[in-house]
XYZ file of C-alpha atoms in Angstrom:
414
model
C -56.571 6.366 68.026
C -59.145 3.983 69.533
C -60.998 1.653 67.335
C -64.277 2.884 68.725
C -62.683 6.702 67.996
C -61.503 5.757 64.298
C -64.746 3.397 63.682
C -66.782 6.718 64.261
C -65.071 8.339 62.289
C -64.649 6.626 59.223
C -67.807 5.847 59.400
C -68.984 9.326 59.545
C -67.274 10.075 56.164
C -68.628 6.569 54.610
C -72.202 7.752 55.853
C -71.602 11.077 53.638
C -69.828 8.953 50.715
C -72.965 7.241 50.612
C -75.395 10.211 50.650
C -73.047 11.180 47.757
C -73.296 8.028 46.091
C -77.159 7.912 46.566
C -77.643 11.247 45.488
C -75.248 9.889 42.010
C -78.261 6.788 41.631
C -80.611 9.773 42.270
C -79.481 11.592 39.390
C -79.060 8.894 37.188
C -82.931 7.155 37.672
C -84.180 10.669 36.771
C -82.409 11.741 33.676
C -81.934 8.463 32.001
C -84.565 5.527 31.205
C -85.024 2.230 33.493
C -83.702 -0.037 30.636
C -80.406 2.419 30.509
C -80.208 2.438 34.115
C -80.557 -1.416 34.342
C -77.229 -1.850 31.277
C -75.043 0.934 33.685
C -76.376 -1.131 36.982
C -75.180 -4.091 35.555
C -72.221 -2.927 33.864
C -70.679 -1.345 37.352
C -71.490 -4.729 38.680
C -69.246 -6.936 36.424
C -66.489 -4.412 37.092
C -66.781 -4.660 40.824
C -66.348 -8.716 40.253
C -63.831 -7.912 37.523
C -62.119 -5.443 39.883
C -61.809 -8.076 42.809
C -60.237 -10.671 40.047
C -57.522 -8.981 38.909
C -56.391 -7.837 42.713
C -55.417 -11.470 43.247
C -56.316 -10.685 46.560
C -52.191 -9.050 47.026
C -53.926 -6.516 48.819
C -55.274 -8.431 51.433
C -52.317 -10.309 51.180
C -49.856 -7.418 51.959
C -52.450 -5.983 54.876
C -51.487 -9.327 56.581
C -48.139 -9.226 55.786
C -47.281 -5.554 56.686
C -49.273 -5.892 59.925
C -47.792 -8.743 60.930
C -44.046 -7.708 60.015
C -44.156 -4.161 60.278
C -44.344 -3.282 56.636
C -41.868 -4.798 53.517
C -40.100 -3.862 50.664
C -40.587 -1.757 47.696
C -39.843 -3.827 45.598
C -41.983 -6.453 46.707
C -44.718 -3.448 46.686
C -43.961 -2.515 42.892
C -44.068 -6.530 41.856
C -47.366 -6.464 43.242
C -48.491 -3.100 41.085
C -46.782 -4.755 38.048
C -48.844 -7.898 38.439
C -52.308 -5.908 38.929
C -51.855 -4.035 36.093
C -50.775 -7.281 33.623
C -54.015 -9.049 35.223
C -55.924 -5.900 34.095
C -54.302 -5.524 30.451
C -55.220 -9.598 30.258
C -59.199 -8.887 31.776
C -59.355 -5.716 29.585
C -58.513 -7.496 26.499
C -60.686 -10.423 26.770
C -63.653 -8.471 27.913
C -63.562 -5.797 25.056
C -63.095 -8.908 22.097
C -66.384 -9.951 23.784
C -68.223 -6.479 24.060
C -66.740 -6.057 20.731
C -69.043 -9.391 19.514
C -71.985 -7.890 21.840
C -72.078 -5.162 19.940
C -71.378 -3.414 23.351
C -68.413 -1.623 22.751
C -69.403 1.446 24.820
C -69.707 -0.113 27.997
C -65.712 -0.855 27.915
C -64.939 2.402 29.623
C -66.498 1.004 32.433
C -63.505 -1.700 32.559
C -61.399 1.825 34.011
C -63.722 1.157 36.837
C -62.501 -2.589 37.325
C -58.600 -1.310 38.027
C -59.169 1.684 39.754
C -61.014 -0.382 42.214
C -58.323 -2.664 43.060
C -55.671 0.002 42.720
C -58.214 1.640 46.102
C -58.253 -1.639 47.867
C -54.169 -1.522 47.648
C -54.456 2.669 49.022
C -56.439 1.679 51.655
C -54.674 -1.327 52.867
C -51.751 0.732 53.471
C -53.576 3.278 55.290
C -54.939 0.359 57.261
C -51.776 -1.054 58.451
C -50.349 2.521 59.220
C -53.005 3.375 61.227
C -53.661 6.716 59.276
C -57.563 6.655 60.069
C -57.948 10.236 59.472
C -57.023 10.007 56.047
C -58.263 6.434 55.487
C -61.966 8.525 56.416
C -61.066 10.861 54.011
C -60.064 8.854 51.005
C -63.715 7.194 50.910
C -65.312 10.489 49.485
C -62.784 10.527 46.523
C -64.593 8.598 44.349
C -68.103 9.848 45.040
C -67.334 13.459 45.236
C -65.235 12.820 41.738
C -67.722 10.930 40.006
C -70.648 13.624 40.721
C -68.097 16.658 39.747
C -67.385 14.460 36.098
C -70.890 13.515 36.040
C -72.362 17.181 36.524
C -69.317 18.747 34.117
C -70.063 15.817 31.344
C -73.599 16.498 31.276
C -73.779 20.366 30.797
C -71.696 19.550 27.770
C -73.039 16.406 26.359
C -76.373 14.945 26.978
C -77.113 11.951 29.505
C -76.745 8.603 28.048
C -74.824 5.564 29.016
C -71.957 6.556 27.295
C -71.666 9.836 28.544
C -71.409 8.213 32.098
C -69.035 5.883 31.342
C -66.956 9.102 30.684
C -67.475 10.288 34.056
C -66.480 7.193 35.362
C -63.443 6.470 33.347
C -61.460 10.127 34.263
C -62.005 9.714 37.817
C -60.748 6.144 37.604
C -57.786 7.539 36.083
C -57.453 10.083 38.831
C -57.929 7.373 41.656
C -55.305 5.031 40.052
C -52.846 7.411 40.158
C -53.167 8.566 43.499
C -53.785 4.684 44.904
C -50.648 3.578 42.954
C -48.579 6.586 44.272
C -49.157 6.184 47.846
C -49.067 1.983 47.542
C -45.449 2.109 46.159
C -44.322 5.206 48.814
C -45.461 3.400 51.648
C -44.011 2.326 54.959
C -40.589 -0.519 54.293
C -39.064 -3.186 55.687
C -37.015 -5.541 55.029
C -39.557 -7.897 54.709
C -40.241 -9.748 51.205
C -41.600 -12.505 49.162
C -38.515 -14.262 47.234
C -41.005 -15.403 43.978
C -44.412 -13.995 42.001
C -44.544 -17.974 42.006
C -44.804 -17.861 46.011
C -46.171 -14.377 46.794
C -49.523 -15.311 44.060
C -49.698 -18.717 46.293
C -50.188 -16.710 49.098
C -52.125 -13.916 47.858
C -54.973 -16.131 45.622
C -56.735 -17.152 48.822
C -57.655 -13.832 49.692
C -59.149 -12.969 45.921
C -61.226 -16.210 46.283
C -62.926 -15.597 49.317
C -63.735 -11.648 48.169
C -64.549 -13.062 44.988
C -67.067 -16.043 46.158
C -68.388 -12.971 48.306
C -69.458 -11.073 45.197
C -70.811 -13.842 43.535
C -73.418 -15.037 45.752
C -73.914 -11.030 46.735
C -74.208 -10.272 43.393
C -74.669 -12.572 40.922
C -78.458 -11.844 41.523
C -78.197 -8.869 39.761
C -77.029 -10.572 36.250
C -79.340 -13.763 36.254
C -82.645 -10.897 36.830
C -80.963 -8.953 33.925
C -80.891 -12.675 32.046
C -84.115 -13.576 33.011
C -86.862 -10.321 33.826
C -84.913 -7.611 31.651
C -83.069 -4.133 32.815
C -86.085 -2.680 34.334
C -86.077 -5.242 37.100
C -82.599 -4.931 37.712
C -83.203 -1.402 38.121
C -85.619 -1.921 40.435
C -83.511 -4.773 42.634
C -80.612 -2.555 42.587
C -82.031 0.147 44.394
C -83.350 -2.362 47.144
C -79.269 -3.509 46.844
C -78.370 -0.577 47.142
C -80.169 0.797 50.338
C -79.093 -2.344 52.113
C -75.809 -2.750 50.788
C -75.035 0.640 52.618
C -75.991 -0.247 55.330
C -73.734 -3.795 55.451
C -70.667 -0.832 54.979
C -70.793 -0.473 58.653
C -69.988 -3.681 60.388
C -67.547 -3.772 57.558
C -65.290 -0.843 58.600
C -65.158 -1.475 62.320
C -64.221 -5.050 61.283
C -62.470 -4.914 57.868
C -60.733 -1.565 58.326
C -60.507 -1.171 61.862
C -60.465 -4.688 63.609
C -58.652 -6.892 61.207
C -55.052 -4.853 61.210
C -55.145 -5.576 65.209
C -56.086 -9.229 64.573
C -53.537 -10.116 62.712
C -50.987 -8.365 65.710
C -52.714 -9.922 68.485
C -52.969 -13.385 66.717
C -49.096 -13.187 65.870
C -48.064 -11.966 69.703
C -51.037 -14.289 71.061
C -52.730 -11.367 72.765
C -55.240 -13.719 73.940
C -56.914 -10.746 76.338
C -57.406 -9.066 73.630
C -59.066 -11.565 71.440
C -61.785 -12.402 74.068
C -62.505 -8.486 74.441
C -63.591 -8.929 70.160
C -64.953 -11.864 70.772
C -67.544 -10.236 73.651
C -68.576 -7.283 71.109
C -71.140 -10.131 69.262
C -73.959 -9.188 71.262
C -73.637 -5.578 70.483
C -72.792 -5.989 67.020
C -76.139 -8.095 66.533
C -78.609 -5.469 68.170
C -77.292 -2.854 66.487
C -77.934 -4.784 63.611
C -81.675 -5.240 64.700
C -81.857 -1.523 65.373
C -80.586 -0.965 61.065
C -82.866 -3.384 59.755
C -85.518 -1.860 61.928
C -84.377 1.776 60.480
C -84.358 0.636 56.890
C -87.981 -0.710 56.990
C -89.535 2.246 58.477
C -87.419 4.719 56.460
C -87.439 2.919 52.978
C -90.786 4.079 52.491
C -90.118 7.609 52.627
C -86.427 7.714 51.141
C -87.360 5.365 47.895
C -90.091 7.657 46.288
C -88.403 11.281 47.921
C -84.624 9.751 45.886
C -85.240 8.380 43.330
C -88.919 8.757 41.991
C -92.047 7.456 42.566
C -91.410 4.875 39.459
C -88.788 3.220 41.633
C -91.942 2.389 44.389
C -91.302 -1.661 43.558
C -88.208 -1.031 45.190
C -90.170 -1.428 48.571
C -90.690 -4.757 48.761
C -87.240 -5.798 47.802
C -86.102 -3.572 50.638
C -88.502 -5.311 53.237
C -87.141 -8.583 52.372
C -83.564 -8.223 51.808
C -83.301 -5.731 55.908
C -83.859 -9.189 57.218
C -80.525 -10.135 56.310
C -78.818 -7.058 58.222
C -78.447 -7.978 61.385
C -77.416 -11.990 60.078
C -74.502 -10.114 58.338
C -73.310 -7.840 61.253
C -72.758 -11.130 62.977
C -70.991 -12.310 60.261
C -68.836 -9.719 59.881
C -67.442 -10.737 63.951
C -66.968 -14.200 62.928
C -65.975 -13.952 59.628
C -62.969 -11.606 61.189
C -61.128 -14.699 63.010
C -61.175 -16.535 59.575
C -58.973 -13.948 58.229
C -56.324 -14.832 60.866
C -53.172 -17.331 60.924
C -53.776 -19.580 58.156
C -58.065 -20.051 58.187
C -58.103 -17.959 54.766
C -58.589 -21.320 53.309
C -61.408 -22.172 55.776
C -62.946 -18.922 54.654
C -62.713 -19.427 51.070
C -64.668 -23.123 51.752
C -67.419 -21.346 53.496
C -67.632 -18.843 50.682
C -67.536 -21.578 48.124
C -70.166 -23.327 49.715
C -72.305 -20.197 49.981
C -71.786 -19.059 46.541
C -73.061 -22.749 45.314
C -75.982 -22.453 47.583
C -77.177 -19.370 46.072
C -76.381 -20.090 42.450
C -78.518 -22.906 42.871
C -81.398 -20.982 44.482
C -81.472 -18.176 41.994
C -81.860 -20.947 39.115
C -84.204 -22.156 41.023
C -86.329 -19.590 41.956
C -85.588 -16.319 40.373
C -87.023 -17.779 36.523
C -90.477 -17.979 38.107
C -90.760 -15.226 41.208
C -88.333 -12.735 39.658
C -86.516 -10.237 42.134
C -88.904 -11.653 45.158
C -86.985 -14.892 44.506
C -83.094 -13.096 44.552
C -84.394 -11.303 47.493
C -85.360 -14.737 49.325
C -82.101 -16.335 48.193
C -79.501 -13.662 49.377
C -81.542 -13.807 52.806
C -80.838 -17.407 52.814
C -77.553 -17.369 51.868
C -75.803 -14.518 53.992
C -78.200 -17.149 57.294
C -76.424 -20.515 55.859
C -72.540 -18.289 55.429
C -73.133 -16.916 59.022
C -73.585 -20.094 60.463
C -70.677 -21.721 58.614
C -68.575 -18.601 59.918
C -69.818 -19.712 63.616
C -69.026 -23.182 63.581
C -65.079 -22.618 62.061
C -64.795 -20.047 63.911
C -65.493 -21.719 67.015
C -63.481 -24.569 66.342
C -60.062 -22.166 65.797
C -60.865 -20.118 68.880
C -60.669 -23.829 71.426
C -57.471 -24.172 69.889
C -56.077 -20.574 69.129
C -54.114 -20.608 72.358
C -54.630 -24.342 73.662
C -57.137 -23.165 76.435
C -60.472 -25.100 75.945
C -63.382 -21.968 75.670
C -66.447 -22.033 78.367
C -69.125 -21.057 77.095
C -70.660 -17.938 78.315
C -73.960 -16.582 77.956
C -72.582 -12.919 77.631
C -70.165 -13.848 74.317
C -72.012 -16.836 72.563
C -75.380 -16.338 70.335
């Protein structure tokens, strides 16, 4: 299948996971409080960071790996299930001593969140290197379409409350696990392998980093406005996040998903033809990020109060600010690709590290006295500081990828 061909597809099944997982927020702004919206909001969060932790970024890891080798053993495949789940049984056991203390013991069903997410990073990597793009567009409704089923069932029998959707959340995790951990360990073999857990973490860690420093300058904003303003104006932030957070799932499947298996091959048979054809689609990539931010504006003002509720109408300001940072992260998505090659995950990790510092400081700085205004301005300036940082490494591996010193065009270079 063409990437263009698989890119519009999976995308067309991520646009309907999303109307799915909008009409989810939907339901859950309208039949519980903002303060209990704000604790789940928050709560899904820390599993999402929690969830990237304990991958150890093996699945990342094995996408190179597979692509560039053609797959590798099972055994390899079931050391690197048996080391997700002991990270997880360490994470889950920490976490619920200190919900425990909190006084927060409900919210630890959430933590079935935090493993079924990595065990879906590890399903889709495999369909990833396989190709399988039909059912790679398939598997992203599986946890939406579960999660409303559980959430609908759960509440004719027991009304809403935070508990009740932790509930939800925790069977379909269980479902997803088992079905990400099944395929994972079935998958394609080789003979390839990784002689130590010693080595193959070594390896792996790089990857977790740079996903991880991702989340934390994405959304660490979301825990210091919980911190400092409360859970109402996290609820409030997060549906701004939310709107705009869809919309960054784009550039991220044609690039993630669709591009990066066919980096990794052309980079390891120096397909430099190739390589120049990606590097040309930065033009297009950047106006049709223009043409989103553009969309979100205009149709934020309708889709807000029409969602979720006219209470949610401080959302709209959030929104305004934060669609200036679309098309700044399509871009980054192009160069942020050719960091994932060859051996620049460490080069990626330093611009995420340097990113994630940036907005730490700025949220500190700012979000105590301007509030979700402030985390608005600071993501904006952070994903305009990473994209540059992606440019200029980026740059500097492509004049040497191949030895051939890069003209610059006007057609390829923004």
């Amino acid at each position: 299948m063409k990437p263009t061909n698989a890119a519009i597809r999976v995308a067309s099944f991520t646009v309907i996971s999303i109307a799915i997982t909008f009409f989810i927020q939907g339901i859950l702004t309208r039949w519980l409080d903002v303060a209990e919206y704000g604790d789940i909001t928050v709560a899904l969060t820390l599993c999402s960071l929690l969830g990237t932790v304990i991958t150890l970024g093996l699945n990342d890891f094995y996408l190179k790996l597979a692509s560039e080798k053609n797959g590798c053993t099972k055994e390899l495949r079931l050391r690197i299930l048996k080391i997700h789940s002991l990270a997880f049984l360490v994470v889950f056991s920490i976490a619920s001593i200190i919900l425990h203390y909190c006084e927060m013991l409900n919210l630890t069903m959430f933590l079935g969140v935090a493993y079924s997410h990595g065990a879906f990073l590890f399903l889709n990597a495999v369909l990833q290197v396989n190709g399988n793009y039909n059912t790679l567009s398939f598997v992203q409704l599986i946890q939406p379409a579960l999660r409303l089923i559980f959430l609908f069932g759960i509440f004719v029998v027991w009304e809403a409350s935070v508990t009740s959707v932790a509930s939800a959340y925790l069977i379909v995790s269980i479902i997803v696990l088992i079905i990400s951990y099944s395929v994972f360990y079935s998958a394609k073999s080789s003979k390839v392998t990784v002689n130590s857990n010693r080595q193959l973490l070594k390896d792996s860690i790089p990857f977790s980093f740079a996903i991880l420093l991702h989340l934390i300058y994405f959304q660490s904003d979301l825990l210091l406005l919980r911190i400092y303003m409360g859970p109402e104006t996290v609820a409030y932030y997060n549906i701004a996040f939310l709107i705009v957070s869809s919309v960054y799932i784009l550039p991220g499947i044609y690039y993630q998903k669709i591009m990066l298996p066919k980096l990794h091959r052309w980079f390891s048979s120096e397909g430099e033809s190739d390589i120049k054809a990606f590097e040309q689609l930065r033009l297009k990539t950047l106006l049709i990020g223009i043409a989103c931010s553009i969309a979100v504006v205009f149709g934020a003002y309708i889709f807000i109060p029409l969602v979720f509720g006219k209470d949610y109408s401080n959302s709209l300001v959030l929104v305004y600010c934060l669609a200036i940072a679309i098309p700044i992260r399509f871009l980054s998505c192009n160069y942020g690709a050719l960091l994932m090659v060859k051996d620049n995950i460490n080069i990626k990790v330093k611009c995420m590290g340097l990113t994630a510092i940036l907005n730490i400081i700025l949220n500190f700085a700012i979000v105590p006295m301007y509030g979700a205004i402030g985390a608005a301005v600071s993501t904006v300036i952070s994903e305009l500081a990473l994209c540059f940082l992606y440019r200029k490494y980026s740059s500097d591996f492509m004049k040497f990828a191949f030895k051939i010193k890069k003209e610059v065009s006007s057609e390829s270079v923004l």
